[in-house]
Amino acid sequence: MQLYHHPYSLDSQKVRLALEEKGIDYTSYHVNPVTGKNMDSSFFRMNPSGKLPVFKNGAHIIFNTIEIIQYLERIAAVSSGGDNIPFSGREVVAWMQKIQEWNPKFFTLSHIPDKYRFYVSKFIRRVLIARMAECPDLAGAYHDKLREAHETEDKLKNKNVLQGNREHLIRLLDEVETQLNESQYLAGEDFSMADVMLIPVLARLVLLDLKDEYINSRPNIAEYWVLVQQRPSYKKVIGRYFDGWRRYKTLVKTWCFVRIRSMLRRY
């Protein structure tokens, strides 16, 4: 089994947390979307959307995050002989879908300083143009991604889009806060795949230095956040890349790559 992912990708984090919680072995392939590696022809042929993560088991390829996690649950059940490995119930699945409905892209990009965002956006567009020239048979798919990049920039200028995205997040967090007043975890007293979906969202808020505004202002979520950070899966999937000084190492490494490639015009 192979997983194409990257620490920057929230959906990648969700799937990796599920893999670690279920104890499933897999081969890891890092595909950095900020440096345009998800636009390489080998990856693009496998997933023309260019989105992460991609899970591959033999000839079976899955792009949808929730579908991947549910597939992993079936693998875990088969591997254990079906003993004591429950599938996610309706409440868990409902929370998974609710969390997945919020799109973190516009929220994240709107909190990145313009000079960095514009620089990376320009780099990605040049990567796409270079790949179109290298792979004429994929030119149509690459052109779609280029159009998507321009549309994203336009939406980031639209205050209504950004406000709507933020309000969606606030409604979600308020609902989570209410639920955590009733149970230790999101869908009950036991950790579930609903928590796997939520943890990366909270981690992104912390990474953007928005912990006080969105987490600490909600006592139940603040307590929950302290609790889930103790899990080995969190430490392996998120903590090792973004806790404390590690966030700067991860970000600086990527930024240097983009700057050097831009100066050398190697896309």
CSV table of C-alpha atoms in Angstrom, one decimal:
chain,number,residue,atom,x,y,z
A,1,MET,CA,0.0,0.0,0.0
A,2,GLN,CA,1.3,3.4,-0.9
A,3,LEU,CA,0.3,6.9,0.2
A,4,TYR,CA,1.2,10.0,-1.7
A,5,HIS,CA,1.0,12.9,0.8
A,6,HIS,CA,2.6,15.9,2.4
A,7,PRO,CA,2.6,17.4,6.0
A,8,TYR,CA,1.2,20.7,4.6
A,9,SER,CA,-1.9,18.9,3.3
A,10,LEU,CA,-4.8,18.7,5.9
A,11,ASP,CA,-6.4,15.8,4.1
A,12,SER,CA,-3.0,14.0,4.0
A,13,GLN,CA,-2.8,14.5,7.8
A,14,LYS,CA,-6.3,13.0,8.2
A,15,VAL,CA,-5.4,9.9,6.3
A,16,ARG,CA,-2.0,9.5,8.0
A,17,LEU,CA,-3.6,9.8,11.4
A,18,ALA,CA,-6.1,7.1,10.4
A,19,LEU,CA,-3.2,4.8,9.2
A,20,GLU,CA,-1.3,5.3,12.5
A,21,GLU,CA,-4.4,4.8,14.7
A,22,LYS,CA,-5.3,1.6,12.8
A,23,GLY,CA,-1.7,0.3,12.8
A,24,ILE,CA,-1.6,-0.2,9.0
A,25,ASP,CA,1.8,-0.4,7.3
A,26,TYR,CA,2.3,1.6,4.2
A,27,THR,CA,4.9,3.1,1.9
A,28,SER,CA,5.1,6.9,2.2
A,29,TYR,CA,5.8,9.2,-0.7
A,30,HIS,CA,6.2,12.9,0.1
A,31,VAL,CA,4.7,15.2,-2.7
A,32,ASN,CA,5.1,18.8,-1.8
A,33,PRO,CA,2.3,20.9,-3.3
A,34,VAL,CA,4.0,24.2,-2.4
A,35,THR,CA,7.0,23.3,-4.6
A,36,GLY,CA,4.7,21.9,-7.4
A,37,LYS,CA,5.7,18.3,-7.0
A,38,ASN,CA,2.0,17.3,-7.3
A,39,MET,CA,2.2,18.6,-10.9
A,40,ASP,CA,4.9,16.2,-12.0
A,41,SER,CA,3.6,14.1,-14.9
A,42,SER,CA,4.0,10.8,-13.0
A,43,PHE,CA,1.7,12.0,-10.2
A,44,PHE,CA,-0.6,13.9,-12.5
A,45,ARG,CA,-1.3,10.8,-14.6
A,46,MET,CA,-2.4,9.0,-11.5
A,47,ASN,CA,-4.5,11.9,-10.2
A,48,PRO,CA,-5.3,14.7,-12.8
A,49,SER,CA,-6.7,16.9,-10.0
A,50,GLY,CA,-3.3,17.1,-8.5
A,51,LYS,CA,-4.8,17.0,-5.1
A,52,LEU,CA,-3.4,15.1,-2.0
A,53,PRO,CA,-3.5,12.6,-0.7
A,54,VAL,CA,-3.7,9.6,-3.0
A,55,PHE,CA,-3.9,6.1,-1.6
A,56,LYS,CA,-2.9,3.2,-3.8
A,57,ASN,CA,-3.3,-0.5,-3.1
A,58,GLY,CA,-2.3,-2.5,-6.1
A,59,ALA,CA,-4.5,-1.2,-9.0
A,60,HIS,CA,-6.9,0.3,-6.6
A,61,ILE,CA,-6.5,4.1,-6.3
A,62,ILE,CA,-8.5,6.4,-4.1
A,63,PHE,CA,-8.5,10.2,-4.0
A,64,ASN,CA,-11.4,11.0,-1.7
A,65,THR,CA,-10.3,11.5,2.0
A,66,ILE,CA,-13.4,9.9,3.7
A,67,GLU,CA,-13.4,7.0,1.2
A,68,ILE,CA,-9.7,6.4,2.0
A,69,ILE,CA,-10.4,6.3,5.7
A,70,GLN,CA,-13.4,4.0,5.3
A,71,TYR,CA,-11.3,1.7,3.1
A,72,LEU,CA,-8.6,1.7,5.8
A,73,GLU,CA,-11.2,0.6,8.4
A,74,ARG,CA,-12.1,-2.3,6.2
A,75,ILE,CA,-8.4,-3.3,5.9
A,76,ALA,CA,-8.0,-3.1,9.6
A,77,ALA,CA,-11.1,-5.3,10.2
A,78,VAL,CA,-9.9,-7.9,7.7
A,79,SER,CA,-6.4,-7.9,9.1
A,80,SER,CA,-7.7,-8.5,12.6
A,81,GLY,CA,-10.1,-11.1,11.6
A,82,GLY,CA,-13.0,-8.8,12.4
A,83,ASP,CA,-12.3,-8.9,16.2
A,84,ASN,CA,-12.9,-5.7,18.2
A,85,ILE,CA,-12.4,-3.5,15.1
A,86,PRO,CA,-15.7,-1.5,14.8
A,87,PHE,CA,-16.6,0.4,11.7
A,88,SER,CA,-17.5,4.1,12.1
A,89,GLY,CA,-21.2,4.5,13.0
A,90,ARG,CA,-23.6,7.0,11.6
A,91,GLU,CA,-22.7,9.7,14.2
A,92,VAL,CA,-19.0,9.4,13.4
A,93,VAL,CA,-19.6,9.5,9.6
A,94,ALA,CA,-21.9,12.5,10.0
A,95,TRP,CA,-19.1,14.4,11.8
A,96,MET,CA,-16.5,13.3,9.3
A,97,GLN,CA,-18.7,14.7,6.5
A,98,LYS,CA,-19.4,17.9,8.4
A,99,ILE,CA,-15.8,18.6,9.0
A,100,GLN,CA,-14.8,17.8,5.4
A,101,GLU,CA,-17.4,20.2,4.1
A,102,TRP,CA,-15.3,23.1,5.3
A,103,ASN,CA,-12.6,24.1,2.8
A,104,PRO,CA,-9.4,25.2,4.5
A,105,LYS,CA,-7.7,26.5,1.3
A,106,PHE,CA,-9.1,30.0,1.3
A,107,PHE,CA,-8.8,30.4,5.1
A,108,THR,CA,-5.2,29.3,5.1
A,109,LEU,CA,-4.1,31.4,2.1
A,110,SER,CA,-5.9,34.5,3.4
A,111,HIS,CA,-3.7,34.3,6.5
A,112,ILE,CA,-0.4,34.0,4.6
A,113,PRO,CA,1.4,37.3,4.0
A,114,ASP,CA,0.7,38.5,0.5
A,115,LYS,CA,4.4,38.7,-0.6
A,116,TYR,CA,4.9,35.0,0.2
A,117,ARG,CA,1.6,33.9,-1.3
A,118,PHE,CA,2.1,35.8,-4.5
A,119,TYR,CA,5.6,34.5,-4.9
A,120,VAL,CA,4.5,30.9,-4.5
A,121,SER,CA,1.5,31.3,-6.6
A,122,LYS,CA,3.6,32.7,-9.5
A,123,PHE,CA,6.1,29.8,-9.0
A,124,ILE,CA,3.2,27.2,-9.3
A,125,ARG,CA,1.8,28.8,-12.4
A,126,ARG,CA,5.3,28.6,-14.0
A,127,VAL,CA,5.5,25.0,-13.0
A,128,LEU,CA,2.2,24.3,-14.7
A,129,ILE,CA,3.3,26.1,-17.9
A,130,ALA,CA,6.6,24.1,-17.9
A,131,ARG,CA,4.7,20.8,-17.5
A,132,MET,CA,2.4,21.7,-20.3
A,133,ALA,CA,5.4,22.0,-22.6
A,134,GLU,CA,6.9,18.8,-21.4
A,135,CYS,CA,3.7,16.7,-21.7
A,136,PRO,CA,1.5,17.8,-24.6
A,137,ASP,CA,-0.9,14.9,-23.9
A,138,LEU,CA,-1.7,16.4,-20.5
A,139,ALA,CA,-1.9,20.0,-21.6
A,140,GLY,CA,-5.7,20.1,-21.2
A,141,ALA,CA,-5.5,18.9,-17.6
A,142,TYR,CA,-2.6,21.3,-16.8
A,143,HIS,CA,-4.6,24.2,-18.4
A,144,ASP,CA,-7.5,23.4,-16.1
A,145,LYS,CA,-5.2,23.6,-13.1
A,146,LEU,CA,-3.8,26.9,-14.3
A,147,ARG,CA,-7.3,28.3,-14.7
A,148,GLU,CA,-8.0,27.0,-11.1
A,149,ALA,CA,-4.9,28.9,-9.8
A,150,HIS,CA,-6.2,32.1,-11.3
A,151,GLU,CA,-9.7,31.6,-10.0
A,152,THR,CA,-8.2,31.0,-6.5
A,153,GLU,CA,-6.4,34.4,-6.7
A,154,ASP,CA,-9.7,36.1,-7.7
A,155,LYS,CA,-11.6,34.5,-4.9
A,156,LEU,CA,-9.0,35.6,-2.4
A,157,LYS,CA,-9.8,39.2,-3.4
A,158,ASN,CA,-13.5,38.6,-2.7
A,159,LYS,CA,-14.4,39.6,0.8
A,160,ASN,CA,-17.7,37.7,0.7
A,161,VAL,CA,-15.9,34.4,-0.1
A,162,LEU,CA,-13.4,34.9,2.7
A,163,GLN,CA,-16.1,35.9,5.2
A,164,GLY,CA,-18.3,33.0,4.2
A,165,ASN,CA,-15.5,30.6,4.7
A,166,ARG,CA,-14.6,32.0,8.1
A,167,GLU,CA,-18.2,31.9,9.2
A,168,HIS,CA,-18.4,28.3,8.1
A,169,LEU,CA,-15.4,27.5,10.3
A,170,ILE,CA,-16.9,29.3,13.3
A,171,ARG,CA,-20.2,27.4,13.0
A,172,LEU,CA,-18.3,24.2,12.9
A,173,LEU,CA,-16.2,25.0,15.9
A,174,ASP,CA,-19.2,26.2,17.9
A,175,GLU,CA,-20.9,22.9,17.2
A,176,VAL,CA,-17.8,21.0,18.2
A,177,GLU,CA,-17.6,23.0,21.4
A,178,THR,CA,-21.2,22.1,22.3
A,179,GLN,CA,-20.6,18.4,21.5
A,180,LEU,CA,-17.4,18.2,23.6
A,181,ASN,CA,-19.5,19.4,26.6
A,182,GLU,CA,-21.2,16.1,26.4
A,183,SER,CA,-18.3,13.7,25.7
A,184,GLN,CA,-14.6,13.4,25.9
A,185,TYR,CA,-14.1,12.9,22.2
A,186,LEU,CA,-16.1,14.2,19.3
A,187,ALA,CA,-18.4,11.2,18.8
A,188,GLY,CA,-18.4,9.7,22.3
A,189,GLU,CA,-16.1,8.6,25.0
A,190,ASP,CA,-13.8,6.8,22.6
A,191,PHE,CA,-11.4,8.2,20.0
A,192,SER,CA,-12.8,7.8,16.5
A,193,MET,CA,-12.3,8.7,12.9
A,194,ALA,CA,-14.3,11.8,13.6
A,195,ASP,CA,-11.4,13.0,15.8
A,196,VAL,CA,-9.0,12.0,13.0
A,197,MET,CA,-10.8,14.5,10.8
A,198,LEU,CA,-10.9,17.3,13.4
A,199,ILE,CA,-7.3,17.3,14.7
A,200,PRO,CA,-5.7,18.6,11.5
A,201,VAL,CA,-8.2,21.5,11.5
A,202,LEU,CA,-7.1,22.5,15.0
A,203,ALA,CA,-3.4,22.0,14.1
A,204,ARG,CA,-3.8,24.4,11.1
A,205,LEU,CA,-5.3,27.1,13.4
A,206,VAL,CA,-2.3,26.7,15.7
A,207,LEU,CA,0.1,26.9,12.8
A,208,LEU,CA,-1.5,30.1,11.6
A,209,ASP,CA,-1.1,31.6,15.2
A,210,LEU,CA,-4.8,31.7,15.6
A,211,LYS,CA,-5.0,29.4,18.7
A,212,ASP,CA,-6.3,32.1,21.1
A,213,GLU,CA,-9.0,33.3,18.8
A,214,TYR,CA,-10.4,29.9,17.7
A,215,ILE,CA,-9.3,27.3,20.3
A,216,ASN,CA,-8.5,28.9,23.6
A,217,SER,CA,-11.7,31.0,23.4
A,218,ARG,CA,-13.6,27.7,23.5
A,219,PRO,CA,-12.8,25.9,26.8
A,220,ASN,CA,-14.0,22.4,25.7
A,221,ILE,CA,-12.0,22.5,22.5
A,222,ALA,CA,-9.0,23.9,24.4
A,223,GLU,CA,-9.1,20.9,26.8
A,224,TYR,CA,-9.6,18.5,23.9
A,225,TRP,CA,-6.7,20.0,22.0
A,226,VAL,CA,-4.3,19.3,25.0
A,227,LEU,CA,-5.7,15.7,25.2
A,228,VAL,CA,-5.3,14.7,21.5
A,229,GLN,CA,-1.7,16.1,21.3
A,230,GLN,CA,-0.7,13.3,23.6
A,231,ARG,CA,-1.6,10.6,21.2
A,232,PRO,CA,1.4,8.9,19.4
A,233,SER,CA,-0.4,9.4,16.1
A,234,TYR,CA,-0.5,13.1,16.5
A,235,LYS,CA,3.2,13.3,17.5
A,236,LYS,CA,4.2,11.3,14.4
A,237,VAL,CA,2.0,12.9,11.8
A,238,ILE,CA,1.8,16.5,12.9
A,239,GLY,CA,3.9,17.2,16.0
A,240,ARG,CA,7.2,16.2,14.4
A,241,TYR,CA,6.7,18.7,11.6
A,242,PHE,CA,5.0,21.7,13.3
A,243,ASP,CA,5.4,21.7,17.1
A,244,GLY,CA,7.6,24.4,18.4
A,245,TRP,CA,10.7,25.2,16.4
A,246,ARG,CA,10.0,22.4,13.9
A,247,ARG,CA,7.4,24.5,12.1
A,248,TYR,CA,10.1,26.9,11.1
A,249,LYS,CA,12.4,24.1,9.8
A,250,THR,CA,9.6,22.7,7.7
A,251,LEU,CA,8.5,26.1,6.3
A,252,VAL,CA,12.0,27.5,5.7
A,253,LYS,CA,13.1,24.4,3.9
A,254,THR,CA,10.2,24.7,1.4
A,255,TRP,CA,10.6,28.5,1.0
A,256,CYS,CA,14.3,28.1,0.2
A,257,PHE,CA,13.5,25.4,-2.4
A,258,VAL,CA,11.0,27.7,-4.1
A,259,ARG,CA,13.4,30.7,-4.1
A,260,ILE,CA,16.3,28.8,-5.5
A,261,ARG,CA,14.3,27.1,-8.2
A,262,SER,CA,12.8,30.5,-9.1
A,263,MET,CA,16.2,32.2,-9.4
A,264,LEU,CA,17.6,29.3,-11.5
A,265,ARG,CA,14.4,29.2,-13.5
A,266,ARG,CA,14.1,25.5,-12.9
A,267,TYR,CA,10.5,24.6,-12.8
